[in-house]
Short mmCIF file of C-alpha atoms in Angstrom, two decimals:
data_model
loop_
_atom_site.label_atom_id
_atom_site.label_comp_id
_atom_site.label_asym_id
_atom_site.label_seq_id
_atom_site.Cartn_x
_atom_site.Cartn_y
_atom_site.Cartn_z
CA MET M 12 16.20 -20.25 0.71
CA VAL M 13 17.24 -18.71 -2.60
CA ILE M 14 20.12 -16.81 -3.17
CA ILE M 15 20.10 -14.95 -6.33
CA PHE M 16 23.84 -12.95 -7.42
CA LEU M 17 23.79 -9.72 -8.91
CA LEU M 18 25.74 -9.93 -12.06
CA SER M 19 25.59 -7.69 -14.72
CA VAL M 20 24.12 -9.24 -18.93
CA SER M 21 24.31 -7.45 -20.73
CA LEU M 22 22.66 -9.06 -24.85
CA PHE M 23 24.18 -8.22 -27.51
CA PHE M 24 22.98 -8.25 -30.92
CA GLY M 25 25.54 -6.29 -33.30
CA ASN M 26 25.21 -2.62 -32.02
CA PHE M 27 22.59 -3.04 -30.56
CA SER M 28 22.16 -3.88 -26.56
CA ILE M 29 20.48 -5.09 -23.98
CA ASN M 30 21.40 -4.46 -20.29
CA VAL M 31 19.61 -6.23 -17.08
CA GLU M 32 21.62 -7.05 -14.02
CA ASN M 33 20.13 -10.84 -14.08
CA THR M 34 18.13 -12.97 -16.30
CA THR M 35 16.91 -14.90 -12.83
CA VAL M 36 14.89 -12.32 -10.63
CA TYR M 37 12.10 -13.03 -7.44
CA ALA M 38 8.27 -12.95 -8.68
CA GLY M 39 7.16 -9.49 -7.96
CA GLU M 40 10.70 -7.85 -8.80
CA ASN M 41 11.27 -4.87 -10.15
CA VAL M 42 13.97 -5.17 -13.22
CA PRO M 43 15.93 -2.28 -14.71
CA ILE M 44 16.53 -2.97 -18.41
CA GLU M 45 18.98 -0.30 -20.49
CA ILE M 46 18.95 -0.28 -24.10
CA GLU M 47 21.31 1.67 -26.33
CA THR M 48 22.14 1.28 -29.52
CA ASP M 49 23.91 3.35 -32.52
CA GLN M 50 20.92 2.18 -35.32
CA THR M 51 19.69 5.53 -36.42
CA THR M 52 16.31 4.46 -37.88
CA LEU M 53 15.97 2.73 -34.35
CA THR M 54 13.57 6.33 -32.75
CA HIS M 55 10.76 4.18 -31.60
CA LEU M 56 10.22 0.29 -30.37
CA TYR M 57 7.59 -1.88 -29.34
CA VAL M 58 7.16 -4.48 -26.27
CA ASP M 59 5.10 -8.03 -26.58
CA VAL M 60 5.75 -10.23 -23.21
CA THR M 61 4.62 -13.38 -22.20
CA SER M 62 4.55 -12.81 -18.64
CA GLY M 63 4.86 -9.36 -16.40
CA GLY M 64 4.49 -5.26 -17.44
CA PHE M 65 6.20 -2.40 -17.10
CA ASP M 66 6.28 0.90 -14.33
CA ASP M 67 4.00 3.23 -17.30
CA PRO M 68 1.03 0.82 -18.31
CA LEU M 69 1.28 2.16 -21.25
CA ILE M 70 4.48 0.82 -22.53
CA LEU M 71 2.83 -2.31 -23.12
CA PHE M 72 0.41 -0.58 -25.73
CA ASP M 73 2.06 2.68 -27.16
CA GLY M 74 5.78 1.02 -26.73
CA PHE M 75 8.94 3.53 -26.11
CA ASP M 76 11.06 6.07 -28.07
CA LEU M 77 15.00 6.20 -27.54
CA VAL M 78 16.32 8.95 -27.25
CA ASP M 79 20.18 9.54 -28.72
CA GLY M 80 19.71 5.70 -29.12
CA LYS M 81 18.86 4.90 -25.29
CA ALA M 82 16.09 3.91 -23.00
CA HIS M 83 15.56 2.90 -19.58
CA LEU M 84 12.40 1.26 -18.55
CA THR M 85 11.42 -1.27 -15.57
CA PHE M 86 10.48 -4.48 -15.56
CA LEU M 87 7.59 -5.21 -13.16
CA ALA M 88 8.04 -9.16 -12.73
CA PRO M 89 4.65 -11.48 -13.04
CA LEU M 90 3.42 -11.91 -9.42
CA ILE M 91 3.98 -15.84 -10.03
CA PRO M 92 7.29 -17.83 -11.35
CA GLY M 93 7.69 -18.91 -14.21
CA ASP M 94 9.16 -17.87 -17.53
CA SER M 95 9.02 -14.83 -18.93
CA VAL M 96 10.20 -14.06 -22.41
CA ILE M 97 9.86 -10.05 -23.81
CA THR M 98 10.00 -9.48 -27.61
CA PHE M 99 11.18 -5.52 -28.54
CA PHE M 100 10.39 -4.44 -32.57
CA ASN M 101 9.72 -1.88 -34.58
CA GLU M 102 6.02 -1.21 -36.63
CA ASP M 103 6.63 -2.94 -39.02
CA ARG M 104 8.73 -5.81 -36.95
CA THR M 105 11.70 -5.81 -39.93
CA PHE M 106 13.87 -5.58 -36.27
CA GLU M 107 13.10 -7.56 -33.58
CA LYS M 108 15.28 -8.79 -30.48
CA VAL M 109 13.99 -10.96 -27.38
CA LEU M 110 15.17 -11.41 -23.93
CA ASN M 111 14.58 -14.13 -21.68
CA LEU M 112 13.79 -14.01 -17.62
CA LYS M 113 13.49 -17.14 -15.55
CA VAL M 114 11.40 -15.53 -12.34
CA ILE M 115 11.52 -17.85 -9.62
CA GLU M 116 9.62 -17.68 -6.30
CA GLU M 117 11.29 -17.06 -3.14
CA SER M 118 11.85 -19.98 -0.53
CA MET M 119 9.41 -19.54 2.95
CA ASN M 120 8.90 -22.00 5.28
CA LEU M 121 6.27 -19.67 7.71
CA PRO M 122 4.19 -21.28 10.11
CA GLU M 123 0.06 -20.75 9.94
CA THR M 124 -1.61 -18.10 11.15
CA LYS M 125 -4.94 -17.22 11.29
CA LEU M 126 -7.87 -14.86 10.97
CA ILE M 127 -9.76 -13.68 13.48
CA ILE M 128 -13.05 -11.65 13.54
CA LEU M 129 -13.46 -7.75 14.99
CA GLU M 130 -16.86 -7.11 13.25
CA LYS M 131 -19.53 -9.43 12.27
CA ARG M 132 -23.23 -8.26 10.93
CA GLY M 133 -26.17 -10.00 9.37
CA ASN M 134 -25.52 -14.01 8.32
CA VAL M 135 -22.29 -15.01 7.26
CA LEU M 136 -21.32 -18.91 6.69
CA TYR M 137 -18.56 -20.22 6.97
CA LYS M 138 -16.66 -23.99 5.80
CA THR M 139 -13.37 -25.52 7.78
CA PRO M 140 -10.62 -26.97 5.50
CA ASP M 141 -11.50 -30.85 4.16
CA SER M 142 -15.15 -29.74 5.35
CA ASP M 143 -18.20 -29.90 2.77
CA ILE M 144 -20.76 -28.19 5.38
CA TRP M 145 -21.56 -24.21 5.79
CA ASP M 146 -21.20 -23.49 9.36
CA SER M 147 -23.10 -19.90 11.13
CA LEU M 148 -20.14 -18.29 11.78
CA SER M 149 -19.49 -16.95 15.04
CA THR M 150 -18.14 -13.80 16.78
CA ASP M 151 -14.94 -16.03 18.44
CA THR M 152 -14.74 -18.70 15.07
CA VAL M 153 -11.53 -18.71 14.16
CA ILE M 154 -10.18 -18.29 10.90
CA GLN M 155 -8.03 -20.75 9.27
CA GLU M 156 -6.09 -21.25 5.70
CA LYS M 157 -8.32 -23.46 3.62
CA SER M 158 -11.70 -22.39 4.92
CA GLU M 159 -14.46 -20.91 2.89
CA LEU M 160 -16.70 -17.74 3.43
CA LEU M 161 -19.68 -16.51 2.57
CA THR M 162 -22.34 -13.22 3.43
CA LEU M 163 -25.38 -13.23 2.26
CA LYS M 164 -27.72 -10.12 1.95
CA ASP M 165 -27.40 -8.77 4.93
CA GLY M 166 -23.83 -11.05 6.04
CA PHE M 167 -20.90 -8.53 6.69
CA VAL M 168 -17.49 -9.53 8.57
CA HIS M 169 -14.37 -7.52 9.73
CA LEU M 170 -10.88 -10.17 9.59
CA LYS M 171 -7.94 -9.06 11.40
CA GLU M 172 -4.04 -11.44 11.66
CA PRO M 173 -3.61 -10.88 15.48
CA SER M 174 0.61 -9.68 14.98
CA LEU M 175 0.13 -7.82 11.95
CA ASN M 176 -1.69 -4.74 10.33
CA ILE M 177 -3.73 -6.46 8.26
CA GLU M 178 -7.61 -6.31 7.79
CA ILE M 179 -9.83 -7.59 5.20
CA LYS M 180 -13.32 -6.39 4.60
CA VAL M 181 -15.67 -9.11 3.80
CA ALA M 182 -19.01 -6.70 2.47
CA ALA M 183 -22.58 -8.30 1.87
CA ASP M 184 -23.72 -11.05 -0.63
CA THR M 185 -19.72 -12.62 -1.45
CA GLN M 186 -17.91 -15.58 -1.07
CA LEU M 187 -14.01 -16.29 -0.36
CA TYR M 188 -11.47 -19.23 -0.51
CA ILE M 189 -8.81 -18.63 1.36
CA LYS M 190 -5.40 -20.83 0.02
CA ARG M 191 -2.36 -19.44 2.03
CA LEU M 192 -2.49 -17.76 5.25
CA ARG M 193 1.45 -17.76 6.97
CA VAL M 194 3.40 -15.26 8.50
CA SER M 195 6.48 -15.27 10.36
CA GLU M 196 7.21 -13.36 14.08
CA SER M 197 9.57 -11.39 11.74
CA GLY M 198 6.98 -10.02 9.54
CA ASP M 199 6.84 -12.39 6.47
CA ILE M 200 4.10 -12.75 5.07
CA ASP M 201 1.88 -15.20 2.92
CA ILE M 202 -1.54 -14.38 2.40
CA GLU M 203 -3.37 -15.60 -0.32
CA TYR M 204 -7.26 -16.19 -1.34
CA GLU M 205 -9.39 -16.44 -4.38
CA LEU M 206 -12.44 -13.80 -4.98
CA LYS M 207 -14.46 -15.65 -5.87
CA LYS M 208 -18.17 -13.49 -6.10
CA GLY M 209 -19.47 -9.45 -4.23
CA ALA M 210 -16.51 -7.56 -2.71
CA THR M 211 -13.34 -6.98 0.15
CA ILE M 212 -11.90 -3.91 1.19
CA ASN M 213 -8.23 -4.63 1.74
CA LYS M 214 -6.08 -2.49 4.33
CA ILE M 215 -2.22 -3.65 4.85
CA LYS M 216 -0.37 -1.17 6.73
CA GLU M 217 2.53 -3.25 7.05
CA ILE M 218 5.83 -2.22 4.64
CA LEU M 219 6.51 -6.45 3.42
CA ALA M 220 9.44 -7.46 3.12
CA PRO M 221 10.76 -9.02 0.26
CA GLY M 222 9.46 -11.91 -0.93
CA SER M 223 6.52 -11.64 1.68
CA LYS M 224 3.20 -12.05 -0.88
CA TYR M 225 -0.01 -10.38 -0.51
CA LEU M 226 -2.27 -11.80 -3.31
CA VAL M 227 -6.56 -11.56 -4.27
CA GLY M 228 -7.21 -13.26 -7.17
CA SER M 229 -10.60 -13.49 -9.18
CA GLY M 230 -10.26 -15.62 -12.33
CA SER M 231 -8.29 -14.24 -14.69
CA VAL M 232 -7.76 -11.77 -12.54
CA VAL M 233 -4.44 -11.79 -9.93
CA ALA M 234 -3.90 -8.51 -7.64
CA GLY M 235 -0.25 -8.10 -5.48
CA VAL M 236 0.40 -5.54 -2.77
CA ARG M 237 3.25 -4.56 -0.44
CA GLY M 238 1.55 -2.01 1.39
CA THR M 239 -1.53 -0.45 0.38
CA GLU M 240 -5.80 0.53 1.09
CA PHE M 241 -7.78 -1.73 -2.12
CA GLY M 242 -11.17 -3.08 -2.92
CA PHE M 243 -10.85 -5.71 -5.04
CA GLU M 244 -14.33 -6.47 -6.69
CA ASN M 245 -15.77 -9.59 -8.79
CA HIS M 246 -19.62 -9.82 -10.49
CA ASN M 247 -19.97 -12.41 -12.45
CA GLY M 248 -16.27 -12.48 -14.64
CA ASN M 249 -16.34 -8.41 -14.00
CA THR M 250 -13.22 -7.10 -11.74
CA GLN M 251 -13.13 -3.73 -10.64
CA ILE M 252 -9.80 -2.53 -8.27
CA ARG M 253 -10.47 0.47 -6.15
CA THR M 254 -6.53 1.83 -4.62
CA PHE M 255 -7.15 4.65 -2.54
CA GLU M 256 -3.32 3.88 -0.64
CA GLY M 257 -0.17 2.90 -2.14
CA THR M 258 0.20 0.47 -5.21
CA VAL M 259 -1.80 -3.12 -6.26
CA TYR M 260 -0.20 -4.55 -8.68
CA THR M 261 -2.73 -6.18 -11.47
CA MET M 262 -2.29 -9.26 -13.49
CA VAL M 263 -4.22 -9.97 -15.96
CA ASN M 264 -3.70 -12.49 -18.74
CA ASN M 265 -0.51 -12.64 -17.52
CA GLN M 266 0.16 -8.92 -18.75
CA LEU M 267 1.66 -6.80 -14.85
CA PHE M 268 -0.57 -3.39 -14.78
CA PRO M 269 0.57 -0.96 -11.66
CA VAL M 270 -2.75 0.98 -10.28
CA THR M 271 -1.73 3.49 -8.30
CA ALA M 272 -4.06 4.92 -5.29
CA GLY M 273 -6.30 7.80 -6.83
CA ASN M 274 -6.97 5.24 -9.57
CA MET M 275 -9.28 2.43 -10.30
CA PHE M 276 -9.07 -1.09 -13.07
CA ASN M 277 -11.81 -2.61 -14.88
CA TYR M 278 -11.56 -5.67 -16.95
CA SER M 279 -14.16 -8.29 -18.44
CA SER M 280 -13.17 -10.59 -20.85
CA GLU M 281 -15.70 -9.20 -23.28
CA GLN M 282 -12.96 -6.09 -23.13
CA PRO M 283 -10.05 -5.95 -25.56
CA ARG M 284 -7.70 -4.55 -22.63
CA PRO M 285 -7.85 -3.99 -19.03
CA GLN M 286 -9.11 0.40 -18.71
CA ILE M 287 -7.85 2.12 -15.95
CA GLN M 288 -8.60 5.69 -14.96
CA LYS M 289 -9.51 7.85 -11.99
CA LEU M 290 -11.16 6.26 -8.76
CA ASP M 291 -14.68 6.99 -8.72
CA LYS M 292 -15.29 8.16 -5.41
CA PRO M 293 -14.28 7.98 -1.53
CA LEU M 294 -12.67 5.20 0.15
CA GLU M 295 -16.27 6.23 2.86
CA GLU M 296 -18.24 6.54 0.21
CA TYR M 297 -17.46 3.34 -1.00
CA GLU M 298 -17.44 1.04 2.19
CA ASN M 299 -21.26 2.79 2.50
CA GLU M 300 -22.58 1.21 -0.47
CA ILE M 301 -21.43 -2.42 -0.18
CA ILE M 302 -20.89 -2.58 3.87
CA PRO M 303 -24.61 -3.80 4.73
CA LYS M 304 -26.16 -1.02 7.55
CA LYS M 305 -26.58 -1.58 11.37
CA GLU M 306 -29.81 -2.98 12.16
CA VAL M 307 -31.34 0.01 14.68
CA LYS M 308 -33.67 -1.89 17.62
CA THR M 309 -36.22 0.40 17.75
CA GLU M 310 -37.84 1.15 21.14
CA GLU M 311 -40.77 2.37 24.16
CA GLN M 312 -40.45 6.33 22.94
CA PRO M 313 -39.90 8.17 26.63
CA SER M 314 -42.62 9.56 28.19
CA GLU M 315 -41.81 13.71 28.28
CA LYS M 316 -40.37 13.45 31.80
CA GLN M 317 -37.51 10.86 30.85
CA GLN M 318 -36.55 13.38 27.84
CA LYS M 319 -35.87 16.46 30.19
CA GLU M 320 -34.45 14.03 32.68
CA THR M 321 -31.95 12.95 29.87
CA LYS M 322 -31.47 15.36 27.10
CA THR M 323 -28.42 17.26 29.87
CA GLU M 324 -27.26 13.36 29.47
CA GLU M 325 -27.74 13.72 25.30
CA GLN M 326 -26.21 17.08 24.64
CA PRO M 327 -22.60 15.97 25.43
CA SER M 328 -22.73 12.54 24.22
CA GLU M 329 -23.17 14.46 20.59
CA LYS M 330 -19.86 16.90 20.92
CA GLN M 331 -18.50 13.05 22.67
CA SER M 332 -19.43 11.51 19.42
CA LYS M 333 -16.94 13.53 17.21
CA THR M 334 -13.63 12.29 19.41
CA LYS M 335 -12.59 9.32 18.20
CA ALA M 336 -9.72 7.41 20.27
CA ASN M 337 -7.20 4.38 19.04
CA ILE M 338 -4.88 1.90 19.87
CA GLY M 339 -2.65 3.96 17.19
CA ASN M 340 0.42 1.53 14.75
CA ILE M 341 1.63 -0.68 18.07
CA SER M 342 4.65 -3.05 16.24
CA PHE M 343 6.88 -5.03 18.23
CA GLY M 344 9.49 -6.91 15.39
CA LYS M 345 12.17 -6.17 13.39
CA GLN M 346 12.67 -3.62 11.43
CA THR M 347 15.63 -2.73 9.50
CA LYS M 348 16.18 1.93 9.83
CA GLY M 349 19.60 2.75 7.72
CA LEU M 350 21.83 0.16 7.25
CA ASN M 351 21.15 -1.67 10.35
CA SER M 352 17.96 -3.42 11.80
CA TYR M 353 16.51 -3.53 15.15
CA LEU M 354 14.16 -5.09 16.97
CA VAL M 355 11.88 -2.77 18.00
CA TYR M 356 8.76 -1.81 21.18
CA SER M 357 6.34 0.54 20.24
CA PHE M 358 2.84 1.83 21.47
CA ALA M 359 1.54 4.56 20.20
CA PRO M 360 -1.86 5.27 21.10
CA ASN M 361 -4.44 8.42 19.18
CA LEU M 362 -7.09 10.71 19.85
CA ASP M 363 -8.69 13.15 17.41
CA PHE M 364 -10.76 15.71 18.26
CA GLY M 365 -12.00 17.55 15.38
CA PRO M 366 -8.86 18.99 13.26
CA PHE M 367 -6.97 18.24 16.25
CA GLY M 368 -5.24 15.29 16.86
CA ILE M 369 -2.39 13.85 19.36
CA GLY M 370 -0.34 10.25 20.43
CA ILE M 371 1.98 10.34 22.70
CA GLY M 372 4.20 7.07 22.35
CA PHE M 373 6.14 4.66 23.95
CA ASN M 374 9.39 3.04 22.16
CA ALA M 375 12.08 0.68 22.71
CA TYR M 376 14.76 -1.42 21.14
CA GLN M 377 17.31 -3.68 20.65
CA GLU M 378 19.90 -4.35 18.57
CA ASN M 379 19.24 -7.81 18.67
CA ILE M 380 17.65 -10.06 21.17
CA ASP M 381 20.56 -10.52 23.49
CA SER M 382 20.84 -6.67 23.57
CA PRO M 383 20.68 -4.80 26.08
CA LEU M 384 16.87 -2.96 26.02
CA TYR M 385 17.06 0.95 24.78
CA TYR M 386 14.63 3.38 24.72
CA GLY M 387 13.38 5.55 22.54
CA LEU M 388 13.79 5.15 18.83
CA PRO M 389 16.53 3.87 16.82
CA THR M 390 18.80 6.68 15.82
CA GLU M 391 22.76 6.01 14.57
CA GLU M 392 23.91 9.09 15.79
CA ALA M 393 22.74 9.44 18.76
CA SER M 394 24.76 6.99 21.52
CA PRO M 395 21.72 4.53 23.28
CA SER M 396 19.67 5.82 26.31
CA GLU M 397 18.64 3.26 28.75
CA ASN M 398 16.71 6.17 30.74
CA ILE M 399 13.10 4.94 30.66
CA LEU M 400 12.25 8.79 29.97
CA SER M 401 13.08 8.29 26.90
CA ALA M 402 11.00 5.76 25.62
CA LEU M 403 8.20 8.62 25.65
CA SER M 404 7.69 10.93 22.27
CA ILE M 405 5.71 12.31 20.24
CA ASN M 406 4.22 9.64 17.83
CA TYR M 407 1.08 11.64 16.75
CA PHE M 408 0.02 15.47 15.79
CA LYS M 409 -2.41 16.85 13.81
CA LEU M 410 -3.89 19.54 13.33
CA ASP M 411 -7.08 20.29 10.57
CA PHE M 412 -8.28 23.59 9.19
CA PRO M 413 -9.74 24.91 6.17
CA ALA M 414 -6.92 27.25 6.40
CA PHE M 415 -3.70 24.97 6.83
CA TYR M 416 -2.98 22.09 7.33
CA ILE M 417 0.11 20.15 9.97
CA ARG M 418 0.16 16.45 10.18
CA TYR M 419 3.08 15.07 12.01
CA GLY M 420 3.74 11.05 12.28
CA ILE M 421 4.23 7.39 10.13
CA SER M 422 4.97 8.29 7.10
CA PRO M 423 1.75 7.39 4.27
CA SER M 424 2.90 7.44 0.32
CA TYR M 425 3.55 10.35 -2.25
CA THR M 426 3.13 10.04 -5.81
CA LYS M 427 4.26 13.29 -7.92
CA GLY M 428 4.38 14.15 -11.55
CA LEU M 429 1.84 11.20 -12.19
CA GLY M 430 3.97 8.75 -10.70
CA LEU M 431 6.84 9.87 -13.06
CA PHE M 432 9.92 11.18 -10.07
CA MET M 433 8.18 10.14 -7.20
CA ASN M 434 5.72 7.49 -7.44
CA ASN M 435 4.41 5.29 -3.80
CA TYR M 436 7.78 6.89 -2.36
CA TYR M 437 6.98 6.39 1.57
CA VAL M 438 9.54 6.47 4.71
CA PRO M 439 9.65 3.24 5.96
CA TYR M 440 9.37 2.64 9.74
CA SER M 441 9.97 6.41 9.87
CA ARG M 442 7.40 9.40 11.40
CA VAL M 443 7.12 12.54 9.03
CA LEU M 444 6.46 15.81 8.92
CA ASP M 445 3.92 17.62 5.88
CA ALA M 446 2.29 20.61 6.03
CA GLU M 447 0.14 22.51 3.54
CA LEU M 448 -1.34 26.61 3.65
CA ARG M 449 -4.99 26.63 1.51
CA PHE M 450 -6.30 29.43 -0.35
CA SER M 451 -9.16 29.08 -2.05
CA ASN M 452 -7.75 27.96 -5.81
CA LEU M 453 -4.50 27.50 -4.52
CA GLN M 454 -2.85 25.27 -2.34
CA LEU M 455 1.35 25.38 -0.24
CA GLY M 456 2.48 22.34 0.92
CA PHE M 457 5.88 20.87 1.75
CA HIS M 458 7.92 16.81 3.13
CA LEU M 459 10.71 17.31 6.05
CA PRO M 460 11.15 14.05 6.90
CA TYR M 461 11.96 14.46 10.16
CA GLU M 462 11.41 12.91 13.78
CA ILE M 463 11.86 12.94 17.00
CA THR M 464 13.22 10.39 19.07
CA SER M 465 12.75 10.78 22.47
CA LEU M 466 10.84 14.05 24.64
CA ILE M 467 13.19 13.72 27.48
CA PRO M 468 15.66 14.58 26.87
CA PHE M 469 14.84 16.20 23.54
CA LYS M 470 16.30 14.29 20.64
CA TYR M 471 15.06 14.47 16.54
CA GLN M 472 16.81 12.85 13.50
CA GLN M 473 16.25 13.09 10.00
CA SER M 474 14.91 10.00 8.31
CA SER M 475 15.20 10.66 4.94
CA ASN M 476 16.72 12.55 2.32
CA ILE M 477 13.84 13.94 0.45
CA PHE M 478 12.20 16.49 0.61
CA PHE M 479 9.95 18.66 -1.74
CA GLY M 480 7.74 21.05 -2.32
CA TYR M 481 4.11 21.31 -4.51
CA ILE M 482 1.70 24.07 -5.51
CA ASN M 483 -1.60 22.89 -6.61
CA ALA M 484 -3.13 25.66 -8.74
CA ASN M 485 -7.12 25.21 -9.50
CA LEU M 486 -7.35 27.80 -12.22
CA ASN M 487 -10.81 26.32 -13.25
CA ILE M 488 -11.45 25.50 -16.63
CA PHE M 489 -7.79 22.75 -15.96
CA ASN M 490 -5.36 22.30 -12.92
CA ALA M 491 -2.25 23.12 -12.23
CA GLU M 492 0.83 21.40 -10.52
CA ILE M 493 4.11 22.25 -9.84
CA THR M 494 6.73 19.82 -7.83
CA GLY M 495 10.08 20.42 -6.73
CA ILE M 496 12.13 17.86 -5.25
CA ILE M 497 15.66 18.16 -3.85
CA ASN M 498 17.35 14.97 -2.57
CA LEU M 499 20.62 15.57 -0.22
CA ASP M 500 22.29 12.02 -1.28
CA LYS M 501 25.40 13.56 -2.27
CA ASN M 502 25.57 10.58 -5.63
CA LYS M 503 21.69 11.35 -5.96
CA PRO M 504 20.04 14.60 -8.67
CA LYS M 505 20.06 17.89 -6.19
CA MET M 506 17.08 18.86 -7.25
CA ILE M 507 14.25 17.92 -9.50
CA LEU M 508 11.39 20.37 -10.85
CA ILE M 509 7.92 18.99 -11.50
CA LYS M 510 5.02 20.84 -13.92
CA HIS M 511 1.93 18.77 -14.75
CA ILE M 512 -0.90 20.64 -15.56
#
């Protein structure tokens, strides 16, 4: 394990200073940079980076302003270790200063894991490690590290890591090579695969710990995530990435670009720079396009008498098709809540039927492997409970109607004001309440970070200091959004108002 001591580093160039916490950083880390000068002629600077990027990708093309001689930037360290040189300069390059960063990779010796098959359609071929022979893939095949998959025109396969909420849907006419496939019992992961051609849909619901990696590459493009849902395509060297949830950090030609939820990334070697634009289709439509349809078996038409006999049975089944049950969130492993770390055991089956959803969960935890087992969710303000009834809690609840919407469950990610003040914010390992009133051209919503820790006895706790509400108005000519964010942390600003048109 590599340990970095956080030391504030200031580089002085006459009356121009660059402040960073450390010049040695981890791959994929966010690095705050403060710039300060008393040179009144420096009001706008441009940036060149040999490797990495910024949370605002336009900085790489348009530069940034200095307000009262100051600027605060967030540098995104590259996904691959090495040296990164950041050069700041003015328009005519009469002024130029350089910051050198050493990017290292946290050393993790993780055991190999595997991928199991949830679903397979059509013809799929599989090549085991150190083999040149393609064999047909069966549903009980275990996918290993350094193996290769190939789906044919009618092929599709849905893969999952057995212990974590990590899934890969491999579309038709796709070939991929799995470079690394490693996971620890505590949830640290190191997964990387190369998409040689075709398309995949990646679902990583785990919130990856620092040092963990999930990388997808295709030629000169590498995408890294820490908990998201995204589509990745590689067709004849043209790469497209669609982000449906969270943020995908995409590196092309050593430059890093964050692609937030609701946006897509396009790159080909023929265009001068990557393009980031609004998402062109929702996830369900995208899946329908790239995943081949299930084969429908033709059967002999039943007689008129048989049709009458089965008519009463078919009608209730149509209603039942709108009801969806799933095992919801299953979590067995280490979680950090507040300042403490716990071993959490949670099982929460969810039931969705039309606009309604409910999930009653069973939760227990330990402070460490040798400590007693307590029931409920971890809380710092209440005494641990050894009553098994305390293990019951509401893990999920939903009402979704045209006039209003209420959802209580695991925290999704939120981005407000184009990500300026809230970018992919979520409350790790916690449940939150979101509600929205819906009118024809107006939506009023709010977010309350509270979670129920136990039903019997009834207990709840605040899961975050961030509260926010918003108003969305569709005025035909343009859309307007106003968001108010309140931070109850005494060391942070109390309220921020964001207006976006």
